[in-house]
XYZ file of C-alpha atoms in Angstrom:
690
model
C 9.395 -17.263 -14.421
C 12.407 -16.986 -12.107
C 11.782 -19.743 -9.587
C 9.074 -22.221 -8.628
C 8.167 -24.910 -6.121
C 4.991 -27.054 -6.073
C 3.061 -24.308 -4.208
C 4.994 -21.138 -5.016
C 6.147 -19.298 -8.101
C 8.221 -16.127 -8.546
C 7.920 -14.074 -11.704
C 9.942 -11.178 -13.047
C 7.676 -8.532 -14.572
C 9.274 -5.289 -15.808
C 5.828 -3.647 -15.928
C 6.265 -3.107 -12.189
C 8.862 -0.447 -12.988
C 6.135 1.733 -14.511
C 5.123 4.332 -11.880
C 1.575 4.661 -13.228
C 0.834 0.940 -12.757
C -1.779 0.410 -10.028
C -0.155 -2.215 -7.824
C -3.337 -2.706 -5.796
C -5.212 -3.508 -8.992
C -2.592 -6.035 -10.139
C -2.488 -7.684 -6.736
C -6.283 -7.891 -6.591
C -6.511 -9.574 -9.997
C -3.874 -12.180 -9.159
C -5.351 -12.769 -5.687
C -8.793 -13.408 -7.185
C -7.674 -16.501 -9.104
C -8.927 -19.770 -7.714
C -6.233 -21.542 -5.719
C -4.105 -18.437 -5.055
C -3.529 -17.869 -1.330
C -1.000 -15.024 -1.235
C 0.510 -12.465 -3.627
C 3.539 -10.249 -2.899
C 4.795 -7.521 -5.227
C 8.257 -5.939 -5.154
C 8.297 -3.113 -7.728
C 11.954 -2.267 -7.092
C 13.003 -5.784 -8.080
C 10.180 -6.175 -10.634
C 9.300 -9.354 -8.757
C 5.953 -11.046 -8.121
C 5.735 -13.984 -5.711
C 2.555 -16.062 -5.719
C 1.616 -18.826 -3.278
C -1.112 -21.223 -4.471
C -2.547 -24.666 -3.776
C -0.602 -26.436 -6.521
C -3.445 -26.819 -8.998
C -2.532 -26.951 -12.678
C -2.958 -23.973 -14.965
C -2.307 -21.297 -12.332
C 1.203 -20.411 -13.585
C 0.033 -20.107 -17.175
C -2.922 -17.963 -16.083
C -0.628 -15.632 -14.129
C 1.686 -15.121 -17.109
C -1.215 -14.643 -19.522
C -2.848 -12.074 -17.240
C 0.344 -10.049 -16.794
C 0.950 -10.123 -20.551
C -2.516 -8.701 -21.184
C -3.216 -6.179 -18.432
C -6.132 -3.909 -19.423
C -5.859 -0.130 -19.576
C -7.736 0.093 -16.277
C -4.610 -1.266 -14.565
C -2.899 2.088 -15.109
C -3.792 5.136 -13.068
C -4.410 8.501 -14.740
C -1.918 10.006 -12.280
C 1.417 8.547 -11.210
C 1.331 6.995 -7.758
C 4.077 6.417 -5.226
C 5.194 2.783 -5.456
C 7.910 2.975 -2.803
C 7.793 -0.009 -0.487
C 9.284 0.752 2.915
C 11.984 -1.583 4.247
C 12.178 -2.254 7.999
C 15.905 -2.985 7.655
C 16.467 0.521 6.280
C 14.460 2.015 9.163
C 16.536 0.088 11.712
C 19.839 1.075 10.083
C 18.967 4.774 10.054
C 17.879 4.640 13.693
C 21.092 2.907 14.741
C 23.181 5.423 12.803
C 21.391 8.346 14.501
C 22.252 6.875 17.925
C 25.973 6.362 17.196
C 26.543 9.537 15.148
C 27.519 11.692 18.212
C 30.378 9.287 18.950
C 31.831 9.230 15.412
C 34.757 11.421 14.315
C 33.417 14.791 13.174
C 34.415 14.505 9.470
C 33.000 10.974 9.231
C 29.771 11.972 10.962
C 29.388 14.927 8.590
C 29.873 12.863 5.416
C 27.610 10.016 6.496
C 24.926 12.420 7.756
C 24.719 14.260 4.436
C 24.617 10.870 2.667
C 21.783 9.609 4.900
C 19.846 12.841 4.410
C 20.364 12.954 0.633
C 17.097 11.106 -0.286
C 15.043 13.429 1.962
C 16.749 16.544 0.563
C 16.403 15.447 -3.069
C 12.767 14.490 -2.548
C 12.087 17.938 -1.117
C 13.704 19.719 -4.067
C 11.927 17.490 -6.580
C 8.561 18.054 -4.885
C 9.076 21.825 -4.715
C 9.835 21.984 -8.446
C 7.092 19.609 -9.597
C 4.230 19.988 -7.084
C 4.954 23.130 -5.084
C 5.075 23.450 -1.315
C 4.164 20.040 0.110
C 5.106 18.137 3.249
C 8.306 16.785 1.605
C 9.545 20.366 1.339
C 9.031 20.862 5.095
C 10.937 17.672 5.865
C 13.846 18.665 3.623
C 13.985 22.167 5.132
C 14.038 20.856 8.715
C 16.807 18.341 7.954
C 18.745 20.871 5.877
C 18.694 23.461 8.679
C 19.995 20.914 11.195
C 22.803 19.929 8.833
C 23.630 23.576 8.165
C 24.192 24.192 11.869
C 26.265 20.964 12.083
C 23.724 19.333 14.442
C 24.215 15.920 12.867
C 22.524 13.937 15.623
C 19.304 15.957 15.249
C 19.418 15.715 11.440
C 19.959 11.954 11.543
C 17.299 11.460 14.194
C 14.749 13.434 12.153
C 15.561 11.355 9.033
C 15.171 8.148 11.071
C 11.868 9.337 12.540
C 10.545 10.372 9.138
C 11.475 6.969 7.724
C 9.897 5.179 10.698
C 6.730 7.251 10.290
C 6.509 6.463 6.575
C 7.089 2.772 7.295
C 4.275 2.640 9.856
C 1.993 4.607 7.522
C 2.894 2.264 4.652
C 2.197 -0.874 6.700
C -1.137 0.545 7.945
C -2.200 1.467 4.434
C -0.977 -1.843 2.985
C -2.852 -3.819 5.620
C -6.082 -1.982 4.885
C -5.682 -2.671 1.139
C -4.858 -6.333 1.781
C -7.982 -6.657 3.927
C -10.101 -5.481 1.025
C -8.414 -7.483 -1.722
C -8.927 -10.609 0.384
C -12.657 -10.152 -0.247
C -12.366 -10.350 -4.030
C -12.366 -14.110 -4.552
C -15.014 -14.706 -7.227
C -18.010 -16.853 -6.366
C -19.138 -19.743 -8.564
C -22.255 -18.749 -10.463
C -24.870 -20.743 -12.292
C -25.108 -20.115 -16.032
C -27.299 -21.377 -18.855
C -25.653 -22.978 -21.882
C -27.162 -24.231 -25.118
C -26.174 -27.828 -25.827
C -27.741 -29.640 -28.807
C -30.554 -27.093 -28.946
C -31.510 -27.438 -25.260
C -30.767 -25.007 -22.424
C -28.691 -26.659 -19.698
C -27.695 -25.191 -16.329
C -24.072 -25.500 -15.167
C -21.548 -23.814 -12.856
C -19.608 -20.929 -14.374
C -16.248 -22.573 -13.680
C -17.270 -25.503 -15.915
C -17.558 -23.299 -18.985
C -15.174 -23.813 -21.855
C -14.022 -21.481 -24.599
C -16.592 -21.731 -27.371
C -19.523 -22.489 -25.051
C -22.793 -20.884 -26.140
C -23.957 -18.983 -23.054
C -27.533 -17.691 -22.786
C -28.193 -14.471 -20.880
C -31.628 -12.897 -20.399
C -33.099 -9.746 -18.890
C -31.753 -8.903 -15.450
C -28.808 -11.324 -15.637
C -25.104 -10.596 -15.562
C -22.904 -11.692 -18.461
C -20.507 -14.310 -17.004
C -17.969 -14.481 -19.875
C -16.078 -12.317 -22.328
C -17.146 -13.139 -25.873
C -19.239 -12.237 -28.918
C -22.971 -12.209 -29.461
C -24.012 -15.089 -31.709
C -27.778 -14.619 -31.628
C -30.336 -12.112 -30.356
C -30.223 -8.451 -29.404
C -30.110 -6.764 -26.015
C -29.601 -3.522 -24.154
C -26.645 -3.746 -21.751
C -25.950 -1.837 -18.567
C -22.141 -1.479 -18.457
C -21.900 1.218 -15.793
C -20.169 -1.125 -13.366
C -17.367 -1.692 -15.922
C -17.025 1.514 -17.935
C -18.750 4.022 -15.662
C -20.966 4.994 -18.596
C -24.608 5.263 -17.555
C -26.122 5.090 -21.047
C -27.212 1.554 -22.054
C -25.421 -0.099 -24.962
C -27.285 -1.980 -27.679
C -25.641 -5.185 -28.864
C -26.423 -7.461 -31.787
C -24.807 -10.524 -33.406
C -21.090 -9.950 -33.913
C -20.683 -7.432 -31.076
C -18.140 -8.069 -28.330
C -19.400 -8.170 -24.728
C -17.582 -8.201 -21.388
C -18.148 -10.066 -18.165
C -19.843 -7.904 -15.559
C -22.284 -6.166 -17.924
C -25.958 -6.741 -17.113
C -28.729 -7.323 -19.665
C -31.426 -4.705 -19.123
C -33.688 -5.838 -21.932
C -33.573 -8.650 -24.462
C -31.974 -12.049 -24.628
C -28.663 -13.006 -26.264
C -26.500 -16.037 -26.897
C -22.789 -15.414 -26.417
C -19.912 -17.498 -27.735
C -17.410 -17.531 -24.871
C -13.951 -16.181 -25.694
C -12.578 -15.984 -22.163
C -13.966 -18.012 -19.282
C -13.396 -18.600 -15.596
C -10.984 -16.432 -13.632
C -9.923 -14.346 -16.632
C -13.356 -12.751 -16.759
C -13.141 -11.619 -13.135
C -10.981 -8.633 -14.144
C -13.941 -6.366 -14.773
C -15.460 -7.081 -11.364
C -12.154 -6.738 -9.535
C -11.502 -3.442 -11.291
C -14.990 -2.160 -10.485
C -14.585 -2.913 -6.794
C -11.139 -1.370 -6.628
C -12.312 1.643 -8.599
C -15.052 2.269 -6.030
C -13.264 1.339 -2.826
C -9.605 2.209 -3.285
C -9.405 4.961 -5.906
C -12.480 7.069 -5.198
C -12.544 9.135 -2.017
C -15.528 10.399 -0.092
C -16.258 14.115 0.146
C -14.961 14.411 3.769
C -11.699 12.716 2.717
C -11.269 15.125 -0.179
C -11.981 18.146 2.014
C -9.526 16.902 4.649
C -6.778 16.389 2.060
C -7.355 19.839 0.618
C -7.052 21.371 4.084
C -3.878 19.371 4.783
C -2.293 20.710 1.581
C -3.299 24.281 2.473
C -1.704 23.986 5.942
C 1.730 22.993 4.566
C 2.556 26.525 3.307
C 1.380 27.830 6.696
C 3.906 25.625 8.512
C 6.663 26.602 6.090
C 5.832 30.293 6.384
C 5.818 30.076 10.184
C 9.231 28.396 10.161
C 10.722 31.038 7.856
C 9.177 33.825 9.940
C 10.636 32.227 13.079
C 14.107 32.349 11.570
C 13.635 35.891 10.224
C 12.765 37.252 13.688
C 15.036 35.122 15.882
C 17.903 34.118 13.544
C 17.711 30.774 15.352
C 18.047 27.787 13.034
C 17.117 25.499 15.913
C 13.708 27.081 16.556
C 12.937 27.282 12.823
C 13.841 23.612 12.357
C 11.599 22.707 15.297
C 8.659 24.381 13.581
C 9.389 22.765 10.221
C 9.298 19.229 11.636
C 5.573 19.651 12.354
C 2.964 19.243 9.633
C -0.711 18.317 9.535
C -0.597 16.428 6.267
C 0.452 12.920 7.317
C -2.278 12.176 9.828
C -4.998 14.078 7.967
C -4.331 12.333 4.654
C -3.801 8.816 5.992
C -6.359 8.481 8.777
C -9.271 8.787 6.326
C -8.288 6.076 3.805
C -7.067 3.689 6.508
C -10.223 4.197 8.564
C -12.507 3.793 5.542
C -10.845 0.619 4.309
C -10.752 -0.883 7.779
C -14.432 -0.040 8.257
C -15.250 -1.706 4.945
C -13.372 -4.817 6.000
C -15.071 -4.813 9.400
C -18.426 -4.552 7.647
C -17.535 -7.475 5.381
C -16.643 -9.607 8.397
C -20.141 -8.871 9.684
C -21.685 -9.881 6.374
C -21.913 -6.537 4.549
C -20.088 -5.458 1.390
C -19.888 -1.652 1.237
C -18.694 -0.604 -2.195
C -16.411 2.300 -1.427
C -15.818 5.394 0.653
C -18.660 7.333 -0.942
C -21.144 4.557 -0.127
C -19.905 4.525 3.462
C -20.414 8.281 3.764
C -23.856 8.151 2.142
C -24.960 5.290 4.409
C -24.049 7.350 7.474
C -26.130 10.275 6.240
C -29.452 8.537 5.470
C -32.490 9.451 7.526
C -35.077 7.353 5.645
C -35.034 3.685 4.628
C -37.404 2.297 2.014
C -37.931 -1.473 1.838
C -39.254 -3.518 -1.023
C -41.208 -6.187 0.839
C -40.451 -9.526 -0.799
C -37.098 -11.038 0.118
C -36.165 -8.190 2.454
C -38.708 -7.814 5.261
C -40.056 -11.244 4.432
C -37.904 -14.340 4.185
C -38.306 -14.521 0.424
C -38.546 -18.254 1.036
C -41.987 -18.567 -0.482
C -43.754 -21.886 -0.093
C -46.257 -23.293 -2.537
C -49.332 -24.097 -0.500
C -51.769 -25.038 -3.261
C -51.916 -25.773 -7.008
C -55.296 -25.171 -8.611
C -55.812 -26.452 -12.197
C -58.843 -25.237 -14.122
C -58.807 -27.469 -17.197
C -57.662 -30.984 -17.976
C -54.121 -30.595 -16.625
C -53.326 -32.379 -13.368
C -51.838 -30.485 -10.436
C -48.432 -32.083 -11.077
C -48.414 -31.201 -14.787
C -49.455 -27.629 -14.046
C -46.731 -27.284 -11.409
C -44.084 -28.846 -13.676
C -44.984 -26.479 -16.513
C -44.692 -23.431 -14.246
C -41.416 -24.697 -12.754
C -39.930 -25.389 -16.187
C -40.294 -21.721 -17.088
C -39.341 -20.348 -13.677
C -36.139 -22.387 -13.197
C -34.256 -19.995 -15.475
C -34.453 -17.208 -12.882
C -33.516 -16.587 -9.239
C -36.495 -14.558 -8.063
C -38.068 -15.864 -4.793
C -41.265 -16.768 -6.660
C -39.293 -18.831 -9.164
C -37.348 -20.588 -6.414
C -40.540 -21.521 -4.574
C -42.142 -23.083 -7.636
C -38.999 -24.998 -8.660
C -38.404 -26.198 -5.110
C -41.917 -27.591 -4.822
C -41.564 -29.413 -8.137
C -38.244 -30.898 -6.998
C -39.770 -32.034 -3.698
C -42.426 -33.920 -5.639
C -39.813 -35.368 -8.008
C -41.476 -33.948 -11.105
C -39.567 -33.995 -14.415
C -39.520 -30.482 -15.891
C -40.304 -29.956 -19.570
C -37.542 -28.587 -21.815
C -38.141 -24.889 -22.478
C -36.919 -22.680 -25.307
C -37.073 -18.966 -26.110
C -37.469 -18.155 -22.429
C -38.126 -14.430 -22.005
C -38.303 -12.675 -18.638
C -40.590 -9.636 -18.487
C -39.441 -7.571 -15.491
C -41.960 -7.526 -12.601
C -44.633 -9.261 -14.665
C -43.762 -12.811 -15.611
C -42.185 -15.263 -18.021
C -42.915 -16.279 -21.573
C -41.507 -19.591 -22.840
C -42.174 -22.307 -25.392
C -42.740 -26.010 -24.721
C -42.869 -28.154 -27.874
C -43.642 -25.009 -29.875
C -46.538 -23.986 -27.606
C -46.312 -20.652 -25.768
C -46.597 -20.796 -21.974
C -47.107 -17.747 -19.784
C -46.403 -17.624 -16.046
C -46.829 -14.475 -13.998
C -48.997 -11.935 -12.224
C -52.662 -11.164 -12.879
C -51.616 -7.914 -14.535
C -49.277 -9.732 -16.934
C -51.585 -12.612 -17.813
C -54.868 -10.714 -18.005
C -54.090 -7.116 -18.890
C -50.864 -7.437 -20.891
C -51.528 -10.766 -22.631
C -55.353 -10.614 -22.777
C -56.010 -14.009 -21.166
C -59.473 -14.372 -19.592
C -58.968 -14.919 -15.830
C -62.552 -14.333 -14.644
C -63.061 -17.927 -13.513
C -60.299 -17.457 -10.921
C -61.363 -14.060 -9.548
C -63.358 -15.210 -6.499
C -60.820 -17.835 -5.495
C -57.918 -15.405 -5.985
C -59.628 -12.770 -3.830
C -60.007 -15.272 -0.996
C -56.330 -16.258 -1.169
C -55.228 -12.614 -1.085
C -57.306 -11.916 2.000
C -55.331 -14.674 3.688
C -52.095 -12.834 2.832
C -51.054 -15.246 0.075
C -49.488 -14.553 -3.319
C -50.792 -15.947 -6.598
C -49.054 -17.016 -9.797
C -51.193 -17.398 -12.926
C -50.312 -20.028 -15.543
C -51.659 -19.874 -19.120
C -51.066 -21.950 -22.250
C -52.101 -21.147 -25.818
C -53.930 -18.067 -24.539
C -56.053 -20.019 -22.022
C -55.771 -19.865 -18.221
C -54.648 -23.287 -17.012
C -54.538 -22.668 -13.271
C -53.091 -20.937 -10.213
C -50.046 -21.592 -8.062
C -50.681 -20.245 -4.559
C -47.767 -19.249 -2.289
C -47.215 -17.717 1.112
C -44.293 -15.840 2.638
C -43.267 -15.164 6.232
C -41.947 -12.049 7.946
C -38.256 -12.426 8.802
C -37.983 -13.185 12.526
C -35.267 -10.524 12.952
C -37.132 -7.814 10.978
C -39.049 -6.142 13.873
C -35.875 -5.961 15.981
C -33.848 -4.513 13.080
C -36.454 -1.830 12.354
C -36.505 -0.870 16.035
C -32.690 -0.722 16.097
C -32.616 1.514 13.017
C -35.040 3.920 14.686
C -32.804 3.940 17.781
C -29.868 4.862 15.531
C -31.682 8.033 14.536
C -33.607 7.128 11.387
C -36.689 9.311 11.019
C -38.833 7.280 8.627
C -39.293 3.657 7.487
C -41.294 3.073 4.314
C -42.431 -0.252 2.815
C -43.269 -0.806 -0.872
C -45.032 -3.886 -2.232
C -46.874 -5.111 -5.259
C -49.262 -7.022 -3.009
C -52.900 -6.111 -2.539
C -53.975 -3.739 0.228
C -55.068 -6.425 2.714
C -51.762 -8.286 2.525
C -49.756 -5.054 2.840
C -51.609 -3.817 5.928
C -51.285 -7.201 7.593
C -47.508 -7.018 7.055
C -47.209 -3.506 8.521
C -49.120 -4.570 11.641
C -46.739 -7.497 12.188
C -43.580 -5.427 11.730
C -44.240 -2.321 13.802
C -42.102 0.848 13.352
C -43.417 1.257 9.760
C -44.305 4.890 9.029
C -45.670 4.420 5.487
C -46.692 1.463 3.334
C -47.590 1.552 -0.371
C -49.278 -1.387 -2.132
C -50.104 -2.680 -5.633
C -47.025 -0.996 -7.070
C -45.331 -1.466 -10.431
C -41.505 -1.222 -10.753
C -41.658 2.309 -12.114
C -43.893 3.311 -9.193
C -41.164 2.372 -6.703
C -38.597 4.628 -8.354
C -41.115 7.492 -8.445
C -41.856 7.107 -4.719
C -38.125 7.167 -3.999
C -37.689 10.350 -6.048
C -40.720 11.908 -4.362
C -39.265 11.292 -0.911
C -35.919 12.710 -2.023
C -37.692 15.812 -3.319
C -38.868 16.356 0.269
C -35.227 16.666 1.326
C -34.688 13.192 2.760
C -31.429 11.228 2.467
C -32.739 7.852 1.448
C -31.588 4.229 1.363
C -33.537 1.626 -0.628
C -33.428 -2.070 0.265
C -34.431 -4.588 -2.420
C -33.425 -7.773 -4.190
C -35.291 -8.127 -7.469
C -34.694 -7.068 -11.057
C -37.666 -4.748 -10.708
C -35.892 -2.995 -7.816
C -32.943 -1.817 -9.931
C -34.476 1.582 -10.902
C -35.194 2.373 -7.240
C -31.748 1.138 -6.152
C -30.128 3.510 -8.636
C -32.415 6.432 -7.748
C -31.773 6.176 -3.993
C -28.865 7.894 -2.243
C -27.819 4.400 -1.134
C -28.980 1.180 -2.787
C -28.870 -1.920 -0.550
C -29.326 -5.417 -1.977
C -29.981 -8.747 -0.293
C -27.456 -11.546 -1.027
C -29.751 -13.655 -3.200
C -30.874 -10.703 -5.291
C -30.916 -10.646 -9.070
C -27.667 -9.702 -10.815
C -29.012 -6.347 -11.959
C -30.036 -5.490 -8.394
C -26.649 -6.577 -7.001
C -24.778 -4.472 -9.534
C -27.020 -1.438 -9.006
C -26.574 -1.431 -5.220
C -23.829 0.356 -3.289
C -24.254 -1.937 -0.271
C -24.631 -5.707 -0.533
C -25.700 -7.887 2.400
C -23.678 -11.090 2.049
C -25.735 -13.143 4.515
C -29.462 -13.723 4.241
C -30.057 -11.832 7.469
C -31.489 -8.342 7.778
C -29.346 -7.602 10.842
C -26.509 -6.827 8.448
C -28.412 -3.663 7.538
C -28.239 -2.350 11.110
C -24.561 -3.323 11.245
C -23.835 -1.429 8.014
C -25.571 1.679 9.296
C -23.739 1.571 12.640
C -20.324 1.029 11.010
C -20.951 3.842 8.534
C -21.944 6.295 11.280
C -18.942 5.296 13.378
C -16.607 5.642 10.365
C -17.659 9.237 9.804
C -17.416 9.933 13.531
C -13.896 8.457 13.584
C -12.862 10.614 10.640
C -14.134 13.722 12.437
C -12.367 12.764 15.669
C -9.084 12.173 13.816
C -9.457 15.514 12.079
C -9.983 17.449 15.302
C -7.299 15.532 17.222
C -4.730 16.084 14.467
C -5.410 19.790 14.366
C -5.274 20.107 18.161
C -2.143 18.003 18.762
C -0.091 19.411 15.909
C -1.142 22.984 16.682
C 0.010 22.498 20.290
C 3.365 21.062 19.157
C 3.726 23.871 16.623
C 3.054 26.508 19.279
C 5.613 25.006 21.673
C 8.169 24.706 18.874
C 7.693 28.334 17.803
C 8.217 29.483 21.412
C 11.523 27.626 21.536
C 10.323 25.158 24.171
C 10.894 22.099 21.951
C 14.085 21.067 20.198
C 13.849 19.897 16.569
C 14.248 16.284 17.711
C 11.570 16.541 20.411
C 9.249 18.302 17.969
C 9.754 15.541 15.385
C 9.155 12.828 17.997
C 5.932 14.445 19.197
C 4.676 15.031 15.650
C 5.334 11.461 14.528
C 3.889 10.071 17.741
C 0.663 12.007 17.186
C 0.449 10.665 13.627
C 0.959 7.066 14.774
C -1.591 7.465 17.572
C -4.119 8.918 15.136
C -3.663 6.010 12.716
C -3.906 3.536 15.580
C -7.118 5.139 16.785
C -8.619 5.134 13.261
C -7.775 1.456 12.786
C -8.827 0.262 16.256
C -12.133 2.134 16.331
C -12.980 1.081 12.779
C -12.425 -2.582 13.661
C -14.472 -2.495 16.879
C -17.561 -4.702 16.997
C -20.962 -3.138 16.494
C -23.785 -3.486 19.002
C -25.824 -5.540 16.543
C -22.851 -7.841 15.846
C -22.442 -8.367 19.585
C -26.125 -9.331 19.838
C -25.592 -11.861 17.051
């Protein structure tokens, strides 16, 4: 720690000297800590400056984090960590202007000194990477120096430095926009205290807390399994698709999701320290991985560098004119082609986030632009998901309130819309909920729990009757009537006997018909709806929505994934929209998985696009931004080729001087970056309607 004030601290960290350190990753981790408002890194000085709100523990957390950076903080390939200095740009520009008026020997010495970094970078690049844009720059400057045209040489160096500075600031701004989105949200967790399961906010956890995580939930802490066994999905952390089995004694990381089973974890690291895995995952997707168009554009840019160099050498071989050859060498396609894509993608992602959509990376943005079919899981997407309990029907000696309290006691452990409806109704009536233990969530079926040693089952007819063998015949007529009215039914059983029904109804989202119409106007060919509801309820929904091409009813979770794969087999590019644990297989199978904001952890982690507001209009916004992003990339590509080819042609004909050629080339690059940024930040039609 070098210096501190009540709201600012400056640290010296020699790790910043390491060229393979991912500075974006480090900045994102430090920015994600609660209370931190700004982070600035200076790798040349090995300095980190952090502004925060003065809360205690932040300084210690910063030092601890930097002392224990994970391996993911280091890139497999060395990156350029040079931070451009505006003062240096200004000094080089001023020197270029005064160099014609300096004594000849002084101008010569200072010009070679100013050009030395460009020349050395060109030689180093040629020896280590081959013919790249740095080689062109060095050749153009070297030729101008060789013919004693010091003003041109200095002006080209100043322009190159100015171009790199503007590119650096554009790229830095786009990264900063994204890292500003990484503040972790407070999550609810379940903790065992004196044998009872108690709900609390994640930021209230302490080291040593016994955290309970069940099927479909994300692990909120780093720690070790104390009790139980589970199958974990760690793809969002490690990239490994295969599930990992854990048992008592095994270490687990925050960000993994329990696919099956239920475990109790003794917390080793809590709070902001456990956000590293999520920050890394987001950065890995959005900042390190490039889309296919970006990769193709970069490959083309690299292939065009030898062309420019060869043209410059040929120009000199035929004309013996250093001036014309230098003019050709100041033009390259690489800068604009390589930078417009990443800047445009990151800016588009930020624009989407400001409209309530988190798009997890360049590949997701590209895939979203290419979809022609959208498949919706009904509950919580096309409907509000805000189910309301309309009736409680007991069949035995339990009262309505006791039946409701028993169902709510089991359901309060989960965030599914059905669970929320039951718990909300119990809270409205002021009912005390019984203490539950051994709560087990069976995906898409129901919940098994114990109250005072007695097993309670809450779930669908399939779960209660077919899976658990409970006789539900006394409810058949009544249940059929409720379904014909478009209502959903929750069965409640105790000790193997049906105790009653909890009847609920859902409403179509008011914005849903407009969104579906807008998606069709954007060029989507097919809209498909999947639901576990009975046929009558499903058809009633389709009639209310309009624009629905297909609807499938009475589906199981595995059926949804099979329908998605079947549509893909027909050649469609498909997006799936869902929010439940049972939607995760379909979200993974789709070309693009889209999750609603209140979705289960497993669904949120499986999706490539996350709607951050409970409003379906974000889906139309995401689609429009994605299409515009790809269009912008294509426009930048064509404009770069056209402008630079024109400059190159004029330079090769001797029309342009080296200085004019450099000015026109750098101007085209700046204009291309400005266009990519401006168009990517423009408001969408749906956002304007909002």
